mmCIF file of C-alpha atoms in Angstrom:
data_model
loop_
_atom_site.group_PDB
_atom_site.id
_atom_site.type_symbol
_atom_site.label_atom_id
_atom_site.label_comp_id
_atom_site.label_asym_id
_atom_site.label_seq_id
_atom_site.Cartn_x
_atom_site.Cartn_y
_atom_site.Cartn_z
ATOM 1 C CA MET A 1 96.671 116.781 104.467
ATOM 2 C CA THR A 2 96.453 112.509 104.151
ATOM 3 C CA PRO A 3 95.599 111.861 100.726
ATOM 4 C CA ASP A 4 92.599 110.160 99.348
ATOM 5 C CA CYS A 5 93.769 107.327 97.256
ATOM 6 C CA SER A 6 90.604 106.823 96.118
ATOM 7 C CA ILE A 7 91.201 107.008 92.061
ATOM 8 C CA THR A 8 87.307 107.099 90.417
ATOM 9 C CA VAL A 9 88.545 106.891 86.593
ATOM 10 C CA ARG A 10 85.102 108.235 84.219
ATOM 11 C CA SER A 11 87.009 108.794 80.530
ATOM 12 C CA ALA A 12 90.160 107.681 78.864
ATOM 13 C CA ALA A 13 91.564 110.888 79.481
ATOM 14 C CA GLU A 14 91.022 109.951 83.442
ATOM 15 C CA ALA A 15 92.818 107.166 83.019
ATOM 16 C CA VAL A 16 96.014 108.364 81.323
ATOM 17 C CA ALA A 17 96.015 110.918 83.992
ATOM 18 C CA TYR A 18 95.234 108.732 86.561
ATOM 19 C CA ALA A 19 97.563 105.665 85.845
ATOM 20 C CA PRO A 20 100.722 107.142 87.162
ATOM 21 C CA TYR A 21 99.543 107.764 90.198
ATOM 22 C CA VAL A 22 98.438 104.044 90.261
ATOM 23 C CA ILE A 23 101.546 102.815 90.003
ATOM 24 C CA GLY A 24 103.656 105.305 91.702
ATOM 25 C CA PHE A 25 105.601 106.501 88.711
ATOM 26 C CA HIS A 26 105.339 108.134 85.412
ATOM 27 C CA PRO A 27 105.749 104.551 82.961
ATOM 28 C CA THR A 28 107.618 104.385 79.967
ATOM 29 C CA ASP A 29 107.774 101.297 77.413
ATOM 30 C CA SER A 30 105.387 99.815 79.558
ATOM 31 C CA ILE A 31 102.100 98.000 79.543
ATOM 32 C CA VAL A 32 99.292 99.476 82.348
ATOM 33 C CA VAL A 33 96.309 97.462 83.527
ATOM 34 C CA LEU A 34 93.521 99.092 85.631
ATOM 35 C CA CYS A 35 91.493 97.096 86.791
ATOM 36 C CA LEU A 36 87.884 98.942 88.205
ATOM 37 C CA ALA A 37 85.256 98.244 90.215
ATOM 38 C CA ARG A 38 82.073 101.108 89.889
ATOM 39 C CA ARG A 39 84.554 103.608 87.943
ATOM 40 C CA ILE A 40 86.729 103.397 90.980
ATOM 41 C CA VAL A 41 90.235 101.637 90.487
ATOM 42 C CA VAL A 42 90.944 98.562 93.041
ATOM 43 C CA VAL A 43 94.014 97.090 90.632
ATOM 44 C CA GLY A 44 96.735 98.169 88.554
ATOM 45 C CA MET A 45 99.307 96.553 87.257
ATOM 46 C CA ARG A 46 102.556 97.131 84.869
ATOM 47 C CA TYR A 47 104.220 95.037 82.499
ATOM 48 C CA ASP A 48 107.347 96.134 80.334
ATOM 49 C CA LEU A 49 107.500 96.312 77.182
ATOM 50 C CA PRO A 50 107.763 93.885 74.961
ATOM 51 C CA PRO A 51 106.303 91.284 77.413
ATOM 52 C CA PRO A 52 107.447 87.859 76.322
ATOM 53 C CA ALA A 53 104.626 85.880 73.942
ATOM 54 C CA GLU A 54 104.872 82.791 76.121
ATOM 55 C CA ALA A 55 104.013 84.941 79.120
ATOM 56 C CA LEU A 56 100.768 86.876 77.465
ATOM 57 C CA ASP A 57 98.465 84.033 79.242
ATOM 58 C CA ASP A 58 99.901 84.104 82.276
ATOM 59 C CA VAL A 59 99.339 87.777 82.252
ATOM 60 C CA ALA A 60 95.540 87.896 81.109
ATOM 61 C CA GLU A 61 95.188 84.891 83.756
ATOM 62 C CA MET A 62 95.947 87.232 86.438
ATOM 63 C CA ILE A 63 94.261 90.319 85.075
ATOM 64 C CA ALA A 64 91.022 87.522 85.019
ATOM 65 C CA LEU A 65 91.842 86.397 88.559
ATOM 66 C CA GLN A 66 91.167 90.360 89.998
ATOM 67 C CA ARG A 67 87.453 89.815 88.838
ATOM 68 C CA ALA A 68 86.872 92.849 87.877
ATOM 69 C CA PRO A 69 83.789 94.486 86.260
ATOM 70 C CA GLU A 70 85.683 96.582 83.765
ATOM 71 C CA VAL A 71 89.338 96.917 82.731
ATOM 72 C CA ILE A 72 91.817 99.291 80.825
ATOM 73 C CA VAL A 73 94.703 98.756 78.946
ATOM 74 C CA LEU A 74 97.167 101.376 78.740
ATOM 75 C CA GLY A 75 100.183 101.059 76.345
ATOM 76 C CA TYR A 76 103.438 103.481 76.749
ATOM 77 C CA GLY A 77 105.894 103.976 74.101
ATOM 78 C CA PRO A 78 106.390 104.435 70.644
ATOM 79 C CA PRO A 79 103.483 102.918 67.615
ATOM 80 C CA PRO A 80 105.874 99.960 66.318
ATOM 81 C CA ALA A 81 106.487 99.028 70.286
ATOM 82 C CA VAL A 82 102.531 99.504 71.401
ATOM 83 C CA THR A 83 100.637 98.553 69.240
ATOM 84 C CA PRO A 84 101.346 94.722 68.963
ATOM 85 C CA ALA A 85 101.318 94.142 72.767
ATOM 86 C CA VAL A 86 98.295 95.717 73.160
ATOM 87 C CA HIS A 87 96.441 93.799 70.490
ATOM 88 C CA ALA A 88 98.103 90.259 71.200
ATOM 89 C CA LEU A 89 97.245 90.777 75.195
ATOM 90 C CA LEU A 90 93.501 92.063 73.910
ATOM 91 C CA ALA A 91 94.050 88.762 71.903
ATOM 92 C CA ALA A 92 94.990 86.873 75.147
ATOM 93 C CA LEU A 93 92.309 88.627 77.615
ATOM 94 C CA GLU A 94 89.571 87.527 75.331
ATOM 95 C CA PRO A 95 88.581 83.848 76.149
ATOM 96 C CA THR A 96 89.047 85.071 79.604
ATOM 97 C CA GLY A 97 85.716 86.830 79.534
ATOM 98 C CA VAL A 98 87.385 89.907 80.902
ATOM 99 C CA ARG A 99 85.806 93.545 79.976
ATOM 100 C CA VAL A 100 88.334 95.876 78.307
ATOM 101 C CA THR A 101 86.473 98.714 77.944
ATOM 102 C CA GLU A 102 89.301 101.291 76.850
ATOM 103 C CA ALA A 103 92.669 100.245 75.364
ATOM 104 C CA LEU A 104 94.873 103.573 74.330
ATOM 105 C CA ARG A 105 98.237 104.531 73.403
ATOM 106 C CA ILE A 106 100.069 107.249 74.976
ATOM 107 C CA THR A 107 103.125 108.891 73.397
ATOM 108 C CA GLU A 108 105.297 111.710 74.215
ATOM 109 C CA GLY A 109 101.924 113.793 75.814
ATOM 110 C CA ARG A 110 99.258 112.910 73.536
ATOM 111 C CA TRP A 111 96.966 109.944 73.652
ATOM 112 C CA TRP A 112 94.945 107.748 71.096
ATOM 113 C CA SER A 113 92.002 104.810 71.130
ATOM 114 C CA TYR A 114 92.250 101.456 70.050
ATOM 115 C CA THR A 115 88.611 100.973 70.862
ATOM 116 C CA CYS A 116 86.603 104.198 69.670
ATOM 117 C CA ALA A 117 87.139 105.413 66.084
ATOM 118 C CA ASP A 118 84.746 108.479 66.131
ATOM 119 C CA PRO A 119 87.252 111.142 65.178
ATOM 120 C CA SER A 120 85.203 113.879 67.272
ATOM 121 C CA CYS A 121 86.224 112.255 70.677
ATOM 122 C CA CYS A 122 88.961 110.511 68.964
ATOM 123 C CA PRO A 123 91.268 112.467 66.984
ATOM 124 C CA PRO A 124 93.821 110.609 64.529
ATOM 125 C CA ASP A 125 95.998 112.942 65.910
ATOM 126 C CA GLY A 126 95.819 111.906 69.230
ATOM 127 C CA THR A 127 94.248 114.059 72.608
ATOM 128 C CA PRO A 128 96.894 116.122 74.405
ATOM 129 C CA CYS A 129 97.660 114.663 77.995
ATOM 130 C CA ARG A 130 95.675 116.490 80.581
ATOM 131 C CA SER A 131 97.579 118.143 82.991
ATOM 132 C CA ASP A 132 94.998 119.999 85.042
ATOM 133 C CA LEU A 133 94.235 116.240 86.086
ATOM 134 C CA ALA A 134 97.616 115.464 86.865
ATOM 135 C CA ALA A 135 97.905 118.665 88.939
ATOM 136 C CA GLU A 136 94.424 117.855 91.019
ATOM 137 C CA ALA A 137 95.944 114.018 91.756
ATOM 138 C CA VAL A 138 99.159 116.077 93.172
ATOM 139 C CA TYR A 139 96.310 118.230 95.490
ATOM 140 C CA ARG A 140 94.695 115.391 96.610
ATOM 141 C CA GLY A 141 98.421 114.014 98.018
ATOM 142 C CA LEU A 142 98.775 111.277 95.275
ATOM 143 C CA VAL A 143 102.624 110.750 94.111
ATOM 144 C CA ALA A 144 104.143 109.245 91.066
ATOM 145 C CA LEU A 145 107.506 109.492 91.046
ATOM 146 C CA PRO A 146 109.596 110.539 87.386
ATOM 147 C CA ASP A 147 110.404 107.152 86.653
ATOM 148 C CA ARG A 148 111.034 103.806 87.845
ATOM 149 C CA LYS A 149 115.007 104.499 88.118
ATOM 150 C CA ALA A 150 113.309 107.356 91.305
ATOM 151 C CA LEU A 151 111.530 104.178 92.680
ATOM 152 C CA VAL A 152 114.715 102.411 92.518
ATOM 153 C CA ALA A 153 117.090 105.280 93.975
ATOM 154 C CA ARG A 154 114.581 104.981 96.943
ATOM 155 C CA VAL A 155 116.445 102.130 98.494
ATOM 156 C CA ALA A 156 119.863 102.350 96.607
ATOM 157 C CA PRO A 157 122.522 102.623 99.506
ATOM 158 C CA ALA A 158 123.632 105.738 101.352
ATOM 159 C CA GLU A 159 127.198 107.261 99.693
ATOM 160 C CA GLY A 160 129.006 110.103 100.646
ATOM 161 C CA ALA A 161 129.822 110.573 104.653
ATOM 162 C CA VAL A 162 126.974 108.884 105.807
ATOM 163 C CA ARG A 163 128.874 105.824 103.925
ATOM 164 C CA ARG A 164 131.938 106.496 106.144
ATOM 165 C CA GLU A 165 130.495 106.793 109.454
ATOM 166 C CA MET A 166 128.141 104.019 109.138
ATOM 167 C CA ALA A 167 131.336 101.548 108.121
ATOM 168 C CA GLU A 168 133.081 102.547 110.936
ATOM 169 C CA ALA A 169 129.244 102.105 112.728
ATOM 170 C CA THR A 170 129.706 98.650 111.271
ATOM 171 C CA VAL A 171 132.944 97.236 112.583
ATOM 172 C CA LYS A 172 131.801 98.389 116.149
ATOM 173 C CA ALA A 173 128.597 96.649 115.968
ATOM 174 C CA GLN A 174 130.080 93.719 114.191
ATOM 175 C CA ALA A 175 132.891 93.584 117.588
ATOM 176 C CA ARG A 176 129.762 93.805 120.005
ATOM 177 C CA PHE A 177 127.963 90.769 118.499
ATOM 178 C CA THR A 178 131.490 88.479 118.313
ATOM 179 C CA ASP A 179 131.231 89.310 122.133
ATOM 180 C CA LEU A 180 127.530 88.912 122.548
ATOM 181 C CA THR A 181 127.285 85.354 121.184
ATOM 182 C CA ALA A 182 130.359 84.204 123.043
ATOM 183 C CA ALA A 183 128.802 85.428 125.982
ATOM 184 C CA ASP A 184 125.428 83.571 124.972
ATOM 185 C CA VAL A 185 127.956 80.500 124.591
ATOM 186 C CA GLU A 186 129.338 80.656 127.633
ATOM 187 C CA ALA A 187 126.891 80.973 129.997
ATOM 188 C CA GLY A 188 124.468 78.296 127.571
ATOM 189 C CA ARG A 189 121.636 80.368 127.274
ATOM 190 C CA GLY A 190 120.852 78.956 123.547
ATOM 191 C CA GLY A 191 120.546 82.236 121.373
ATOM 192 C CA ARG A 192 118.357 83.891 124.746
ATOM 193 C CA LEU A 193 120.787 86.382 124.743
ATOM 194 C CA VAL A 194 120.913 87.492 121.125
ATOM 195 C CA ARG A 195 117.318 87.232 120.718
ATOM 196 C CA LYS A 196 117.034 89.395 123.863
ATOM 197 C CA ALA A 197 119.071 92.282 122.583
ATOM 198 C CA GLY A 198 117.306 92.135 118.778
ATOM 199 C CA ARG A 199 114.254 91.928 120.229
ATOM 200 C CA GLN A 200 115.240 95.143 122.165
ATOM 201 C CA ALA A 201 116.881 96.798 119.630
ATOM 202 C CA ILE A 202 113.525 96.482 117.021
ATOM 203 C CA ARG A 203 111.382 97.783 119.556
ATOM 204 C CA GLU A 204 113.331 100.875 120.347
ATOM 205 C CA ALA A 205 114.043 101.355 116.503
ATOM 206 C CA GLU A 206 110.471 101.718 116.140
ATOM 207 C CA ARG A 207 109.693 103.551 119.346
ATOM 208 C CA VAL A 208 112.556 106.335 118.070
ATOM 209 C CA ALA A 209 110.839 106.167 114.174
ATOM 210 C CA ARG A 210 106.948 106.510 115.718
ATOM 211 C CA ALA A 211 108.645 109.491 117.342
ATOM 212 C CA GLY A 212 109.268 111.211 113.453
ATOM 213 C CA ARG A 213 112.816 110.471 114.298
ATOM 214 C CA MET A 214 115.067 107.922 112.799
ATOM 215 C CA PRO A 215 117.929 105.658 114.594
ATOM 216 C CA SER A 216 121.397 106.643 114.743
ATOM 217 C CA CYS A 217 123.880 105.265 112.588
ATOM 218 C CA LYS A 218 125.207 103.183 115.856
ATOM 219 C CA GLU A 219 121.523 101.871 116.306
ATOM 220 C CA VAL A 220 121.132 101.405 112.594
ATOM 221 C CA ALA A 221 124.350 99.185 112.561
ATOM 222 C CA TRP A 222 123.644 97.100 115.245
ATOM 223 C CA LEU A 223 120.305 96.495 114.146
ATOM 224 C CA GLY A 224 121.386 95.113 110.678
ATOM 225 C CA VAL A 225 124.087 92.812 112.027
ATOM 226 C CA LEU A 226 121.305 91.512 114.409
ATOM 227 C CA MET A 227 118.955 90.692 111.678
ATOM 228 C CA VAL A 228 121.465 87.942 109.876
ATOM 229 C CA GLU A 229 120.198 86.078 112.710
ATOM 230 C CA SER A 230 116.553 84.502 111.459
ATOM 231 C CA VAL A 231 115.028 84.855 115.284
ATOM 232 C CA VAL A 232 115.585 88.370 114.856
ATOM 233 C CA LEU A 233 114.408 88.874 111.154
ATOM 234 C CA ASP A 234 111.122 87.582 112.485
ATOM 235 C CA TYR A 235 110.638 89.638 115.356
ATOM 236 C CA ALA A 236 111.179 91.924 112.568
ATOM 237 C CA LEU A 237 108.712 90.699 110.233
ATOM 238 C CA GLU A 238 106.236 89.494 113.027
ATOM 239 C CA ARG A 239 105.679 93.386 114.051
ATOM 240 C CA SER A 240 106.016 95.029 110.737
ATOM 241 C CA GLY A 241 102.564 96.748 108.933
ATOM 242 C CA PRO A 242 101.622 98.864 106.782
ATOM 243 C CA GLU A 243 102.163 102.148 108.852
ATOM 244 C CA GLU A 244 104.189 104.506 107.286
ATOM 245 C CA TRP A 245 106.349 105.317 109.856
ATOM 246 C CA ARG A 246 107.240 101.623 109.537
ATOM 247 C CA MET A 247 108.247 101.829 106.227
ATOM 248 C CA ARG A 248 110.446 105.011 106.726
ATOM 249 C CA LEU A 249 111.826 103.347 109.135
ATOM 250 C CA TRP A 250 112.580 100.726 107.230
ATOM 251 C CA ASN A 251 113.313 102.471 104.165
ATOM 252 C CA GLU A 252 116.573 104.265 105.715
ATOM 253 C CA VAL A 253 118.056 101.255 107.670
ATOM 254 C CA LEU A 254 118.048 99.830 104.319
ATOM 255 C CA ARG A 255 119.314 102.444 102.730
ATOM 256 C CA LEU A 256 121.926 102.713 105.524
ATOM 257 C CA VAL A 257 123.653 99.366 106.690
ATOM 258 C CA ASP A 258 126.415 97.519 105.177
ATOM 259 C CA PRO A 259 125.267 96.680 101.476
ATOM 260 C CA VAL A 260 126.073 92.470 102.975
ATOM 261 C CA TYR A 261 123.210 93.228 105.617
ATOM 262 C CA ALA A 262 120.565 94.759 103.137
ATOM 263 C CA PRO A 263 118.632 91.501 102.540
ATOM 264 C CA GLY A 264 117.237 91.549 106.112
ATOM 265 C CA PRO A 265 115.702 95.359 106.116
ATOM 266 C CA ALA A 266 114.866 94.723 102.922
ATOM 267 C CA CYS A 267 112.538 92.105 102.987
ATOM 268 C CA VAL A 268 110.992 93.933 106.380
ATOM 269 C CA LEU A 269 110.744 96.811 103.750
ATOM 270 C CA GLY A 270 109.057 94.645 101.180
ATOM 271 C CA PHE A 271 106.832 93.075 103.275
ATOM 272 C CA ALA A 272 105.319 96.358 105.388
ATOM 273 C CA ALA A 273 105.261 97.682 101.374
ATOM 274 C CA TRP A 274 103.239 94.919 100.344
ATOM 275 C CA GLN A 275 100.810 95.062 102.927
ATOM 276 C CA SER A 276 100.638 98.558 102.823
ATOM 277 C CA GLY A 277 99.783 98.466 98.971
ATOM 278 C CA ASP A 278 102.840 99.706 97.541
ATOM 279 C CA GLY A 279 103.964 96.902 95.774
ATOM 280 C CA ALA A 280 105.801 98.972 93.775
ATOM 281 C CA LEU A 281 108.327 99.589 96.689
ATOM 282 C CA ALA A 282 107.992 96.155 97.549
ATOM 283 C CA ARG A 283 109.312 95.051 94.535
ATOM 284 C CA VAL A 284 112.459 97.297 94.131
ATOM 285 C CA ALA A 285 112.916 96.287 98.051
ATOM 286 C CA LEU A 286 112.944 92.690 96.943
ATOM 287 C CA ASP A 287 115.181 93.318 94.094
ATOM 288 C CA ARG A 288 117.704 94.552 96.460
ATOM 289 C CA ALA A 289 117.797 91.828 98.951
ATOM 290 C CA LEU A 290 118.089 89.399 95.753
ATOM 291 C CA ARG A 291 120.780 91.186 94.329
ATOM 292 C CA GLU A 292 122.903 91.248 97.644
ATOM 293 C CA ASN A 293 122.216 87.476 98.308
ATOM 294 C CA PRO A 294 120.516 85.477 95.546
ATOM 295 C CA GLY A 295 119.753 82.518 97.853
ATOM 296 C CA ASN A 296 117.879 84.673 100.754
ATOM 297 C CA ARG A 297 114.703 82.525 101.369
ATOM 298 C CA ILE A 298 112.483 84.985 103.053
ATOM 299 C CA ALA A 299 113.118 87.816 99.830
ATOM 300 C CA GLY A 300 112.319 84.428 97.187
ATOM 301 C CA ALA A 301 109.079 83.329 99.182
ATOM 302 C CA LEU A 302 108.128 87.319 99.305
ATOM 303 C CA ASP A 303 109.082 87.786 95.562
ATOM 304 C CA ARG A 304 107.012 84.542 94.756
ATOM 305 C CA ILE A 305 103.840 86.524 96.775
ATOM 306 C CA LEU A 306 104.164 89.432 94.516
ATOM 307 C CA SER A 307 104.559 87.622 91.405
ATOM 308 C CA ALA A 308 101.657 85.348 91.749
ATOM 309 C CA GLY A 309 99.699 89.021 92.040
ATOM 310 C CA ILE A 310 98.678 87.677 95.717
ATOM 311 C CA GLY A 311 96.891 90.391 97.916
ATOM 312 C CA PRO A 312 97.725 90.852 101.763
ATOM 313 C CA THR A 313 93.631 89.644 102.269
ATOM 314 C CA ALA A 314 94.041 86.836 100.328
ATOM 315 C CA LEU A 315 96.247 85.230 102.580
ATOM 316 C CA VAL A 316 94.728 86.365 105.433
ATOM 317 C CA ALA A 317 91.687 84.573 104.130
ATOM 318 C CA LEU A 318 93.816 81.172 103.940
ATOM 319 C CA HIS A 319 93.990 81.109 107.933
ATOM 320 C CA PRO A 320 91.104 79.392 109.599
ATOM 321 C CA PRO A 321 88.785 82.170 111.867
ATOM 322 C CA GLY A 322 89.989 83.386 114.797
ATOM 323 C CA THR A 323 93.814 82.864 113.683
ATOM 324 C CA GLU A 324 96.261 85.104 111.909
ATOM 325 C CA PRO A 325 99.644 84.705 110.351
ATOM 326 C CA SER A 326 102.387 84.673 112.298
ATOM 327 C CA SER A 327 105.128 86.398 110.530
ATOM 328 C CA ALA A 328 105.870 86.636 106.619
ATOM 329 C CA ARG A 329 107.545 83.098 106.420
ATOM 330 C CA ASN A 330 104.504 82.045 107.376
ATOM 331 C CA GLN A 331 102.335 83.978 104.785
ATOM 332 C CA ALA A 332 105.347 83.226 101.952
ATOM 333 C CA GLU A 333 104.355 79.000 102.110
ATOM 334 C CA GLN A 334 100.631 80.198 101.674
ATOM 335 C CA ALA A 335 101.304 81.892 99.034
ATOM 336 C CA ARG A 336 103.938 79.148 97.401
ATOM 337 C CA ALA A 337 101.152 76.462 98.109
ATOM 338 C CA LYS A 338 98.817 78.304 96.450
ATOM 339 C CA ASP A 339 100.587 78.843 93.201
ATOM 340 C CA LYS A 340 101.458 75.492 93.085
ATOM 341 C CA LYS A 341 98.066 74.453 92.961
ATOM 342 C CA ARG A 342 97.221 76.791 90.091
ATOM 343 C CA GLY A 343 99.687 74.799 88.229
ATOM 344 C CA ARG A 344 101.337 77.824 86.796
ATOM 345 C CA PRO A 345 104.993 80.104 86.966
ATOM 346 C CA ALA A 346 104.630 83.246 88.722
ATOM 347 C CA ALA A 347 103.990 86.294 85.858
ATOM 348 C CA GLY A 348 103.669 90.152 88.325
ATOM 349 C CA ALA A 349 103.780 92.028 90.779
ATOM 350 C CA GLY A 350 101.391 93.205 93.294
ATOM 351 C CA ARG A 351 101.130 96.059 95.128
ATOM 352 C CA ARG A 352 97.337 97.810 96.801
ATOM 353 C CA ILE A 353 97.409 102.021 97.378
ATOM 354 C CA ARG A 354 95.542 102.294 101.003
ATOM 355 C CA ARG A 355 91.478 102.179 100.801
ATOM 356 C CA GLY A 356 91.711 99.077 98.378
ATOM 357 C CA THR A 357 93.495 99.771 95.728
ATOM 358 C CA ARG A 358 96.322 97.369 94.513
ATOM 359 C CA ARG A 359 98.773 98.186 92.526
ATOM 360 C CA GLN A 360 101.066 95.686 90.707
ATOM 361 C CA SER A 361 104.694 96.688 88.912
ATOM 362 C CA LEU A 362 107.089 94.617 87.356
#
């Protein structure tokens, strides 16, 4: 079944039910913001509780930049944590002109409204969250993982027998790479042999993944070693796209490669996920890249794109008519320039659901 990811919110109950499917997991101790146009969710954002007081203006600005006709704010957690955070965010949003139509608290399976005092529709004891609406979302093909930890686990290194098999394959791939670079130097090819091998490995992995399979451990190890070379990583980034088979491929490569080789596949997965609108997956993929190599420039640049709340269509619009961004490096530089022009620090992370809804998650 092809999921219909256009989410329409007509009531507070629907906002509560559908919010986890907008951001991709069931939030806890969080503020979630849904931006709507004609009742359709076009942007979803999530922030940890409590948000730093100094960051609230940046958060409010990011919400205002979405130019959504209406906004719903949802706080997840106990009242002492949620209530002051929601009120502080509403105060920060007031001068921006953003129209907040609902502000809600969700605690232990019930929700309360900060904007409605009518006990006939918003009783003092709260309203039970509707499981039938959640079931409808699942039927439509929408997915909400149990929590953010489950999302992080998707990009965690594989363990057990496959890890041992990958360790052996990596040793062989490293020796093969040493021989290849030596042959390249001896022939005076200026890195062309490595570039050719990298392109072949990427295209073969894509061919296999497109057919519904995954590369072998030997192929993954070889790919991971080759992607240390920037020319190979750039080629993978240039070919990345929002197709689900591409994200499955790079998610699997990221899980399998030796952790020292994780940043390259993590960047490609993050870039592909960002292009598809899966900003929560993009965030955890880039976090993995930066955890393995805090100085990775591509991961850092893509991190800035997410933190600035910039969607893929915004960056494409920065290019002159008739041109296309050649790689993630180009797009990252565009984002850095745009962020600098705004004169403010980064404050969030972006995500766009298929069919026009963008998700953001820190």
